[in-house]
CSV table of N, CA and C in Angstrom, one decimal:
chain,number,residue,atom,x,y,z
A,18,MET,N,-14.6,-52.0,45.1
A,18,MET,CA,-15.5,-53.1,45.5
A,18,MET,C,-16.1,-52.9,46.9
A,19,ARG,N,-17.4,-54.4,46.5
A,19,ARG,CA,-18.4,-53.4,48.0
A,19,ARG,C,-19.8,-54.6,47.7
A,20,LEU,N,-20.2,-55.4,49.3
A,20,LEU,CA,-21.1,-55.9,49.0
A,20,LEU,C,-22.4,-55.2,49.2
A,21,ARG,N,-23.3,-55.7,47.8
A,21,ARG,CA,-24.6,-55.4,48.1
A,21,ARG,C,-25.5,-55.6,49.5
A,22,ASP,N,-26.0,-54.5,50.0
A,22,ASP,CA,-26.8,-54.4,51.5
A,22,ASP,C,-27.2,-55.8,51.3
A,23,THR,N,-28.1,-55.8,50.1
A,23,THR,CA,-29.1,-57.2,50.1
A,23,THR,C,-28.4,-58.7,49.9
A,24,ASN,N,-26.6,-57.9,50.5
A,24,ASN,CA,-25.7,-59.8,50.8
A,24,ASN,C,-26.5,-60.6,49.2
A,25,ASP,N,-26.3,-59.9,48.0
A,25,ASP,CA,-26.7,-60.6,46.9
A,25,ASP,C,-25.8,-60.9,45.7
A,26,GLY,N,-24.3,-60.2,46.4
A,26,GLY,CA,-23.7,-60.0,45.7
A,26,GLY,C,-22.7,-58.5,45.5
A,27,TYR,N,-21.7,-58.7,44.5
A,27,TYR,CA,-21.0,-57.7,45.2
A,27,TYR,C,-20.8,-56.1,43.7
A,28,ASP,N,-20.3,-54.8,44.0
A,28,ASP,CA,-21.1,-53.7,42.6
A,28,ASP,C,-19.7,-53.4,43.4
A,29,TYR,N,-18.8,-52.6,42.1
A,29,TYR,CA,-17.5,-52.5,42.0
A,29,TYR,C,-17.6,-51.6,40.8
A,30,ILE,N,-16.5,-50.7,41.3
A,30,ILE,CA,-16.4,-49.1,40.5
A,30,ILE,C,-14.8,-49.5,40.2
A,31,CYS,N,-14.3,-50.0,38.8
A,31,CYS,CA,-12.4,-50.0,38.1
A,31,CYS,C,-12.5,-48.3,38.0
A,32,THR,N,-11.6,-48.5,38.3
A,32,THR,CA,-10.6,-47.1,38.0
A,32,THR,C,-9.6,-47.2,36.3
A,33,HIS,N,-9.2,-46.7,36.0
A,33,HIS,CA,-7.7,-46.6,35.3
A,33,HIS,C,-7.8,-45.1,34.9
A,34,VAL,N,-6.2,-44.7,35.4
A,34,VAL,CA,-6.1,-42.3,35.6
A,34,VAL,C,-7.5,-42.5,35.3
A,35,ASP,N,-7.7,-41.4,33.3
A,35,ASP,CA,-9.3,-40.9,34.0
A,35,ASP,C,-10.1,-41.5,34.0
A,36,ASP,N,-10.8,-42.2,33.8
A,36,ASP,CA,-12.0,-43.0,33.3
A,36,ASP,C,-12.0,-43.9,34.2
A,37,PHE,N,-14.0,-45.0,34.3
A,37,PHE,CA,-13.6,-45.6,34.9
A,37,PHE,C,-15.1,-46.0,34.7
A,38,LYS,N,-14.9,-47.8,35.8
A,38,LYS,CA,-16.7,-48.6,34.7
A,38,LYS,C,-17.0,-48.4,36.2
A,39,ILE,N,-18.4,-49.1,36.0
A,39,ILE,CA,-19.5,-49.1,37.1
A,39,ILE,C,-20.0,-51.1,36.5
A,40,VAL,N,-19.5,-51.7,37.8
A,40,VAL,CA,-20.1,-53.2,37.0
A,40,VAL,C,-21.0,-52.7,38.2
A,41,ALA,N,-22.5,-52.8,38.7
A,41,ALA,CA,-23.1,-53.0,39.6
A,41,ALA,C,-25.4,-53.5,39.2
A,42,LYS,N,-25.5,-54.1,40.3
A,42,LYS,CA,-26.9,-54.1,39.2
A,42,LYS,C,-28.0,-52.4,40.0
A,43,ASP,N,-27.1,-51.9,40.7
A,43,ASP,CA,-27.7,-50.4,40.1
A,43,ASP,C,-26.8,-49.1,40.0
A,44,PRO,N,-26.0,-48.9,39.0
A,44,PRO,CA,-25.1,-48.1,38.6
A,44,PRO,C,-25.0,-47.1,38.6
A,45,ASP,N,-26.7,-46.2,38.8
A,45,ASP,CA,-27.0,-44.9,38.7
A,45,ASP,C,-26.5,-44.9,40.2
A,46,LYS,N,-27.2,-45.0,41.2
A,46,LYS,CA,-27.2,-45.2,42.8
A,46,LYS,C,-25.4,-44.7,42.7
A,47,TRP,N,-24.6,-45.6,41.6
A,47,TRP,CA,-22.8,-45.0,42.9
A,47,TRP,C,-22.2,-43.8,41.6
A,48,MET,N,-22.8,-43.2,40.6
A,48,MET,CA,-22.9,-42.0,38.8
A,48,MET,C,-23.5,-40.7,40.1
A,49,LEU,N,-24.3,-41.5,41.0
A,49,LEU,CA,-24.7,-40.1,41.8
A,49,LEU,C,-23.5,-40.1,42.5
A,50,HIS,N,-23.5,-40.8,43.6
A,50,HIS,CA,-22.8,-40.1,44.4
A,50,HIS,C,-20.5,-39.3,44.5
A,51,ILE,N,-21.2,-40.3,42.3
A,51,ILE,CA,-20.1,-39.8,42.4
A,51,ILE,C,-19.3,-38.5,41.2
A,52,LYS,N,-20.9,-37.9,40.5
A,52,LYS,CA,-21.1,-36.7,40.3
A,52,LYS,C,-21.2,-35.5,41.2
A,53,GLU,N,-21.3,-36.5,42.3
A,53,GLU,CA,-21.8,-35.1,43.4
A,53,GLU,C,-20.1,-34.3,44.3
A,54,LYS,N,-18.8,-35.2,43.9
A,54,LYS,CA,-17.8,-35.0,43.9
A,54,LYS,C,-15.9,-34.6,43.0
A,55,PHE,N,-16.9,-34.7,41.5
A,55,PHE,CA,-16.0,-34.8,40.3
A,55,PHE,C,-16.8,-34.3,39.6
A,56,LEU,N,-16.5,-34.1,38.5
A,56,LEU,CA,-17.1,-33.7,36.7
A,56,LEU,C,-17.2,-34.8,36.3
A,57,VAL,N,-18.4,-35.3,35.6
A,57,VAL,CA,-18.3,-36.2,34.7
A,57,VAL,C,-18.1,-35.9,33.4
A,58,LYS,N,-18.4,-36.3,32.1
A,58,LYS,CA,-18.6,-35.0,30.7
A,58,LYS,C,-19.4,-36.2,30.7
A,59,SER,N,-19.5,-38.0,30.4
A,59,SER,CA,-20.2,-38.8,30.0
A,59,SER,C,-20.1,-39.9,30.6
A,60,ALA,N,-21.6,-40.7,30.1
A,60,ALA,CA,-22.3,-40.9,31.2
A,60,ALA,C,-22.6,-42.6,30.6
A,61,GLY,N,-22.7,-43.4,30.5
A,61,GLY,CA,-23.3,-44.7,29.9
A,61,GLY,C,-23.4,-46.2,30.0
A,62,PRO,N,-23.6,-46.9,29.2
A,62,PRO,CA,-22.4,-48.2,29.1
A,62,PRO,C,-22.3,-48.1,28.4
A,63,PRO,N,-20.6,-48.4,28.4
A,63,PRO,CA,-19.1,-48.1,27.2
A,63,PRO,C,-19.7,-49.5,26.6
A,64,ASP,N,-18.7,-49.1,25.2
A,64,ASP,CA,-19.2,-50.0,24.0
A,64,ASP,C,-17.8,-50.1,24.2
A,65,TYR,N,-16.5,-48.9,24.2
A,65,TYR,CA,-14.9,-49.3,24.1
A,65,TYR,C,-14.3,-48.6,25.1
A,66,TYR,N,-13.3,-49.8,26.0
A,66,TYR,CA,-13.5,-49.4,27.2
A,66,TYR,C,-11.3,-49.9,27.0
A,67,LEU,N,-10.8,-49.5,27.3
A,67,LEU,CA,-9.0,-49.6,27.1
A,67,LEU,C,-8.8,-51.1,26.6
A,68,GLY,N,-9.0,-51.2,25.2
A,68,GLY,CA,-9.1,-51.4,24.3
A,68,GLY,C,-9.8,-53.1,23.5
A,69,ASN,N,-11.0,-52.8,25.0
A,69,ASN,CA,-12.3,-54.3,25.4
A,69,ASN,C,-13.5,-53.8,24.6
A,70,ASP,N,-13.9,-54.1,23.6
A,70,ASP,CA,-15.4,-54.0,22.5
A,70,ASP,C,-16.6,-54.7,23.8
A,71,TYR,N,-17.7,-53.6,24.0
A,71,TYR,CA,-18.1,-54.0,25.0
A,71,TYR,C,-19.9,-54.4,24.1
A,72,ARG,N,-20.5,-55.3,23.8
A,72,ARG,CA,-21.8,-55.3,24.1
A,72,ARG,C,-22.8,-56.5,24.7
A,73,TYR,N,-24.1,-55.7,24.7
A,73,TYR,CA,-25.0,-56.1,25.9
A,73,TYR,C,-25.9,-57.1,24.9
A,74,GLU,N,-26.1,-58.5,25.2
A,74,GLU,CA,-27.4,-59.0,24.3
A,74,GLU,C,-28.1,-59.5,25.4
A,75,SER,N,-28.8,-58.1,24.8
A,75,SER,CA,-30.6,-58.3,25.9
A,75,SER,C,-30.9,-60.1,25.4
A,76,ASN,N,-31.2,-60.4,24.8
A,76,ASN,CA,-31.6,-61.7,24.4
A,76,ASN,C,-30.6,-62.8,26.0
A,77,GLU,N,-29.7,-62.7,26.0
A,77,GLU,CA,-29.0,-63.4,27.5
A,77,GLU,C,-29.2,-62.8,28.1
A,78,GLY,N,-29.6,-61.2,28.2
A,78,GLY,CA,-29.2,-61.5,29.2
A,78,GLY,C,-27.7,-60.6,30.4
A,79,LEU,N,-26.2,-60.3,29.5
A,79,LEU,CA,-25.5,-60.0,30.2
A,79,LEU,C,-24.8,-59.5,28.6
A,80,TRP,N,-23.5,-59.2,29.5
A,80,TRP,CA,-22.5,-58.1,28.2
A,80,TRP,C,-21.1,-59.6,27.9
A,81,THR,N,-20.5,-59.0,27.0
A,81,THR,CA,-19.7,-59.8,26.1
A,81,THR,C,-19.1,-58.6,25.9
A,82,CYS,N,-17.5,-59.3,25.6
A,82,CYS,CA,-15.8,-58.3,25.6
A,82,CYS,C,-16.1,-58.9,24.8
A,83,GLY,N,-15.2,-58.3,24.0
A,83,GLY,CA,-14.3,-58.8,22.7
A,83,GLY,C,-13.3,-57.9,22.3
A,84,SER,N,-11.8,-58.4,21.4
A,84,SER,CA,-11.1,-57.9,21.3
A,84,SER,C,-10.9,-57.3,19.6
A,85,LYS,N,-11.6,-57.3,18.7
A,85,LYS,CA,-11.6,-56.9,17.4
A,85,LYS,C,-10.8,-55.6,17.0
A,86,THR,N,-11.3,-54.2,18.4
A,86,THR,CA,-11.7,-52.9,17.4
A,86,THR,C,-10.2,-53.1,18.2
A,87,TYR,N,-9.3,-53.6,18.8
A,87,TYR,CA,-7.9,-53.8,19.5
A,87,TYR,C,-7.0,-54.0,18.2
A,88,ALA,N,-7.2,-55.1,17.5
A,88,ALA,CA,-6.8,-56.1,17.4
A,88,ALA,C,-6.3,-55.5,15.2
A,89,LYS,N,-7.8,-55.2,15.5
A,89,LYS,CA,-7.4,-54.1,13.7
A,89,LYS,C,-6.8,-52.5,14.0
A,90,GLU,N,-7.6,-53.1,15.3
A,90,GLU,CA,-5.9,-50.8,15.1
A,90,GLU,C,-4.4,-51.3,15.3
A,91,ALA,N,-4.5,-51.8,16.1
A,91,ALA,CA,-2.7,-52.5,16.1
A,91,ALA,C,-2.4,-53.4,14.9
A,92,ILE,N,-2.9,-53.8,13.7
A,92,ILE,CA,-2.4,-54.1,12.7
A,92,ILE,C,-2.0,-53.1,12.1
A,93,ARG,N,-3.3,-52.0,11.7
A,93,ARG,CA,-3.2,-51.0,10.5
A,93,ARG,C,-1.5,-50.1,11.5
A,94,LYS,N,-1.8,-49.9,13.1
A,94,LYS,CA,-0.1,-49.0,13.4
A,94,LYS,C,1.0,-50.1,12.5
A,95,VAL,N,1.1,-50.9,12.9
A,95,VAL,CA,1.9,-52.2,12.0
A,95,VAL,C,2.4,-51.8,10.7
A,96,GLU,N,1.3,-52.2,10.3
A,96,GLU,CA,0.5,-51.9,8.4
A,96,GLU,C,1.3,-50.7,7.8
A,97,GLU,N,1.2,-49.9,8.6
A,97,GLU,CA,2.0,-48.6,8.3
A,97,GLU,C,3.4,-48.3,8.5
A,98,LYS,N,4.0,-49.1,9.1
A,98,LYS,CA,5.1,-49.1,9.5
A,98,LYS,C,6.1,-49.8,8.3
A,99,VAL,N,6.1,-50.7,8.3
A,99,VAL,CA,6.1,-51.6,7.8
A,99,VAL,C,5.5,-53.0,6.4
A,100,GLY,N,4.3,-51.7,6.0
A,100,GLY,CA,3.4,-52.2,4.8
A,100,GLY,C,2.5,-53.7,5.3
A,101,SER,N,1.9,-54.0,4.0
A,101,SER,CA,1.1,-55.2,4.0
A,101,SER,C,2.2,-56.5,4.6
A,102,ILE,N,1.2,-57.3,5.9
A,102,ILE,CA,1.5,-57.9,6.0
A,102,ILE,C,0.7,-59.3,5.9
A,103,LYS,N,1.7,-60.2,5.6
A,103,LYS,CA,0.9,-61.9,5.0
A,103,LYS,C,0.8,-62.6,6.6
A,104,LYS,N,-0.6,-62.8,6.0
A,104,LYS,CA,-1.5,-63.7,6.7
A,104,LYS,C,-0.4,-65.5,6.7
A,105,CYS,N,-0.6,-65.8,8.4
A,105,CYS,CA,0.1,-66.8,8.1
A,105,CYS,C,0.0,-67.4,9.8
A,106,ASN,N,0.0,-68.8,9.6
A,106,ASN,CA,-0.8,-69.5,10.7
A,106,ASN,C,0.2,-69.5,12.2
A,107,THR,N,1.4,-69.1,12.2
A,107,THR,CA,2.2,-68.9,13.2
A,107,THR,C,3.1,-67.9,13.1
A,108,PRO,N,4.1,-67.1,13.9
A,108,PRO,CA,5.4,-66.2,13.5
A,108,PRO,C,6.1,-66.5,13.8
A,109,LEU,N,6.0,-68.1,13.7
A,109,LEU,CA,7.4,-68.8,13.3
A,109,LEU,C,7.5,-69.8,12.9
A,110,PRO,N,8.6,-70.5,11.9
A,110,PRO,CA,9.0,-71.5,11.1
A,110,PRO,C,8.3,-72.9,11.9
A,111,VAL,N,8.1,-73.1,11.5
A,111,VAL,CA,7.9,-74.9,12.0
A,111,VAL,C,9.0,-76.1,11.9
A,112,ASP,N,9.7,-75.9,10.7
A,112,ASP,CA,10.9,-76.5,10.4
A,112,ASP,C,11.9,-76.5,11.0
A,113,ASP,N,12.3,-77.3,12.0
A,113,ASP,CA,13.6,-77.0,12.4
A,113,ASP,C,14.2,-75.7,12.6
A,114,CYS,N,13.3,-75.2,13.8
A,114,CYS,CA,13.4,-74.3,14.2
A,114,CYS,C,13.9,-73.7,15.2
A,115,HIS,N,15.4,-72.9,16.0
A,115,HIS,CA,16.3,-72.5,16.4
A,115,HIS,C,16.4,-71.6,16.5
A,116,PRO,N,14.6,-70.2,17.3
A,116,PRO,CA,15.9,-69.7,17.2
A,116,PRO,C,16.4,-69.3,18.4
A,117,GLU,N,17.0,-70.0,19.6
A,117,GLU,CA,18.2,-69.0,19.8
A,117,GLU,C,19.8,-69.7,19.8
A,118,MET,N,19.8,-70.4,18.6
A,118,MET,CA,20.8,-70.7,17.8
A,118,MET,C,21.3,-69.5,17.2
A,119,ASP,N,20.5,-69.0,16.5
A,119,ASP,CA,20.2,-67.7,15.4
A,119,ASP,C,21.4,-66.3,15.3
A,120,ALA,N,22.1,-66.4,14.4
A,120,ALA,CA,23.6,-65.9,14.7
A,120,ALA,C,22.8,-64.8,14.0
A,121,SER,N,22.1,-64.0,13.8
A,121,SER,CA,21.8,-63.1,12.7
A,121,SER,C,22.1,-61.6,13.3
A,122,PRO,N,22.8,-60.3,12.6
A,122,PRO,CA,23.0,-59.8,13.7
A,122,PRO,C,21.9,-59.0,14.4
A,123,LEU,N,22.1,-58.9,15.9
A,123,LEU,CA,21.0,-57.9,15.9
A,123,LEU,C,20.6,-56.4,15.9
A,124,LEU,N,19.3,-56.4,15.9
A,124,LEU,CA,19.0,-54.9,16.1
A,124,LEU,C,18.7,-54.0,16.0
A,125,GLY,N,18.5,-52.9,15.7
A,125,GLY,CA,19.4,-51.8,15.9
A,125,GLY,C,18.1,-50.8,16.7
A,126,GLU,N,19.0,-49.8,17.5
A,126,GLU,CA,18.1,-49.1,18.7
A,126,GLU,C,16.3,-49.2,18.5
A,127,SER,N,16.2,-48.3,16.7
A,127,SER,CA,14.8,-47.9,16.7
A,127,SER,C,14.0,-49.4,16.7
A,128,GLN,N,14.4,-50.5,15.7
A,128,GLN,CA,13.9,-52.3,15.2
A,128,GLN,C,14.1,-52.7,16.8
A,129,HIS,N,14.6,-52.0,17.7
A,129,HIS,CA,14.9,-52.7,19.2
A,129,HIS,C,13.3,-52.7,19.8
A,130,ARG,N,13.0,-51.8,19.7
A,130,ARG,CA,12.1,-50.4,20.5
A,130,ARG,C,10.5,-51.5,19.3
A,131,PHE,N,10.4,-51.0,18.1
A,131,PHE,CA,9.5,-51.1,17.1
A,131,PHE,C,9.7,-52.8,18.2
A,132,TYR,N,10.0,-54.4,17.8
A,132,TYR,CA,9.9,-55.5,18.3
A,132,TYR,C,9.4,-54.9,19.5
A,133,GLN,N,9.9,-54.7,20.7
A,133,GLN,CA,8.9,-54.3,22.0
A,133,GLN,C,7.8,-53.6,21.6
A,134,ALA,N,7.7,-52.8,21.0
A,134,ALA,CA,6.7,-52.8,21.0
A,134,ALA,C,5.3,-53.4,20.5
A,135,LEU,N,5.6,-54.1,19.1
A,135,LEU,CA,5.4,-55.4,19.4
A,135,LEU,C,4.3,-56.6,19.8
A,136,ILE,N,5.9,-56.8,20.8
A,136,ILE,CA,6.1,-57.8,21.6
A,136,ILE,C,4.4,-57.3,23.0
A,137,GLY,N,4.3,-55.6,23.3
A,137,GLY,CA,3.7,-55.2,24.4
A,137,GLY,C,2.2,-55.1,23.7
A,138,MET,N,1.9,-55.2,21.8
A,138,MET,CA,1.1,-54.6,21.5
A,138,MET,C,0.0,-56.2,22.1
A,139,GLY,N,1.3,-57.4,21.0
A,139,GLY,CA,0.1,-58.5,21.4
A,139,GLY,C,-0.1,-58.8,23.1
A,140,MET,N,0.5,-58.9,24.1
A,140,MET,CA,0.7,-59.0,24.8
A,140,MET,C,-0.7,-58.4,25.8
A,141,TRP,N,-1.1,-57.8,25.4
A,141,TRP,CA,-2.2,-57.0,25.6
A,141,TRP,C,-3.3,-57.7,25.2
A,142,LEU,N,-3.0,-57.5,23.5
A,142,LEU,CA,-4.1,-58.7,23.2
A,142,LEU,C,-4.7,-59.9,24.3
A,143,VAL,N,-3.6,-61.1,24.4
A,143,VAL,CA,-3.2,-61.9,25.3
A,143,VAL,C,-4.1,-61.9,26.4
A,144,VAL,N,-3.6,-60.2,27.3
A,144,VAL,CA,-4.7,-59.6,28.5
A,144,VAL,C,-6.2,-59.5,28.2
A,145,LEU,N,-6.4,-59.3,26.9
A,145,LEU,CA,-8.2,-58.5,26.5
A,145,LEU,C,-8.8,-60.6,25.9
A,146,GLY,N,-8.1,-61.2,25.9
A,146,GLY,CA,-9.3,-62.2,25.5
A,146,GLY,C,-8.4,-63.1,24.9
A,147,ARG,N,-7.8,-63.2,24.2
A,147,ARG,CA,-7.3,-63.9,22.9
A,147,ARG,C,-5.7,-64.0,23.2
A,148,LEU,N,-6.0,-65.5,24.1
A,148,LEU,CA,-5.8,-66.6,24.8
A,148,LEU,C,-4.4,-67.8,23.8
A,149,ASP,N,-5.2,-67.4,22.3
A,149,ASP,CA,-4.6,-68.4,21.0
A,149,ASP,C,-3.2,-67.6,21.0
A,150,LEU,N,-3.2,-67.0,21.4
A,150,LEU,CA,-1.6,-66.2,21.3
A,150,LEU,C,-0.7,-66.0,22.0
A,151,CYS,N,-1.4,-66.8,23.6
A,151,CYS,CA,-0.3,-66.1,25.2
A,151,CYS,C,1.0,-67.2,24.1
A,152,PHE,N,1.0,-68.7,24.1
A,152,PHE,CA,2.3,-69.1,23.5
A,152,PHE,C,3.5,-68.6,22.9
A,153,ALA,N,2.8,-68.2,21.2
A,153,ALA,CA,3.6,-67.3,20.5
A,153,ALA,C,4.0,-66.2,21.5
A,154,MET,N,3.0,-65.7,21.7
A,154,MET,CA,3.7,-63.9,22.4
A,154,MET,C,5.2,-64.0,23.2
A,155,CYS,N,4.6,-65.5,24.7
A,155,CYS,CA,6.0,-65.6,25.1
A,155,CYS,C,6.8,-66.4,24.7
A,156,SER,N,7.0,-66.3,23.4
A,156,SER,CA,8.0,-67.5,23.1
A,156,SER,C,8.5,-66.8,22.4
A,157,LEU,N,7.9,-66.2,21.9
A,157,LEU,CA,8.4,-64.1,21.3
A,157,LEU,C,9.0,-63.4,21.7
A,158,SER,N,8.8,-62.7,22.9
A,158,SER,CA,9.1,-61.9,24.1
A,158,SER,C,10.4,-62.4,25.2
A,159,ARG,N,11.2,-63.8,24.5
A,159,ARG,CA,11.9,-64.9,25.4
A,159,ARG,C,13.5,-63.6,24.6
A,160,PHE,N,12.6,-62.9,23.4
A,160,PHE,CA,14.1,-62.4,22.9
A,160,PHE,C,13.6,-60.9,23.0
A,161,GLY,N,13.3,-60.1,24.0
A,161,GLY,CA,12.5,-59.0,23.2
A,161,GLY,C,14.2,-58.3,24.5
A,162,CYS,N,15.6,-58.8,24.8
A,162,CYS,CA,16.5,-57.8,25.4
A,162,CYS,C,17.1,-58.0,24.5
A,163,CYS,N,17.1,-58.5,23.1
A,163,CYS,CA,18.2,-59.2,22.8
A,163,CYS,C,17.4,-59.6,20.8
A,164,PRO,N,16.8,-58.4,20.2
A,164,PRO,CA,16.2,-59.4,18.7
A,164,PRO,C,17.0,-59.7,18.0
A,165,ARG,N,17.1,-60.6,17.0
A,165,ARG,CA,18.3,-60.2,16.3
A,165,ARG,C,17.0,-60.0,14.5
A,166,GLU,N,17.9,-59.7,13.9
A,166,GLU,CA,17.1,-59.7,12.0
A,166,GLU,C,16.3,-60.8,11.9
C-alpha cells in the first residue's frame, strides 16, 4: 500500500502465493516495475481471482465482485461426492432443534474430513461476501471437531 504522489489516495498491490493484483489509478506504472524484476505470464483486468468474480461496470465507473463461480464449483464438488443436493432455506431443522444433545454416532475419519471441507468451503463463501451464510456456517462449525451423523 502506498500513498500516491498526488496525495489523492492509495495504490495497492495484493499478493497471494504466485498471483498478485494491482489496484491503482495507474496500474501500468506498477506493472512495469514488477516486470523489470519478475516473469509475468499474463496481465490485464481480472475476471476471476481467489474465488471472486470481477466485472467492470462502465456506466457506473466501478468494479463489482461476486462469488457465483466459486459457489457453483463448490456445489458441483459436493454433488459429485454425495449426489444431488435438495434445496432448502436452512441447513438445520427449525422445529425443536438441539444439535448439542444429538446422541447419534460420531462420523468416521473420511466423513469427518468431508464435513470439515464443507465448513471450509462455506466459510470461504462468507469471506467472499455471502454474509447471509454467516450464522449457519458458524452454527455448523461448532461441531467441526466431533461431527455426528
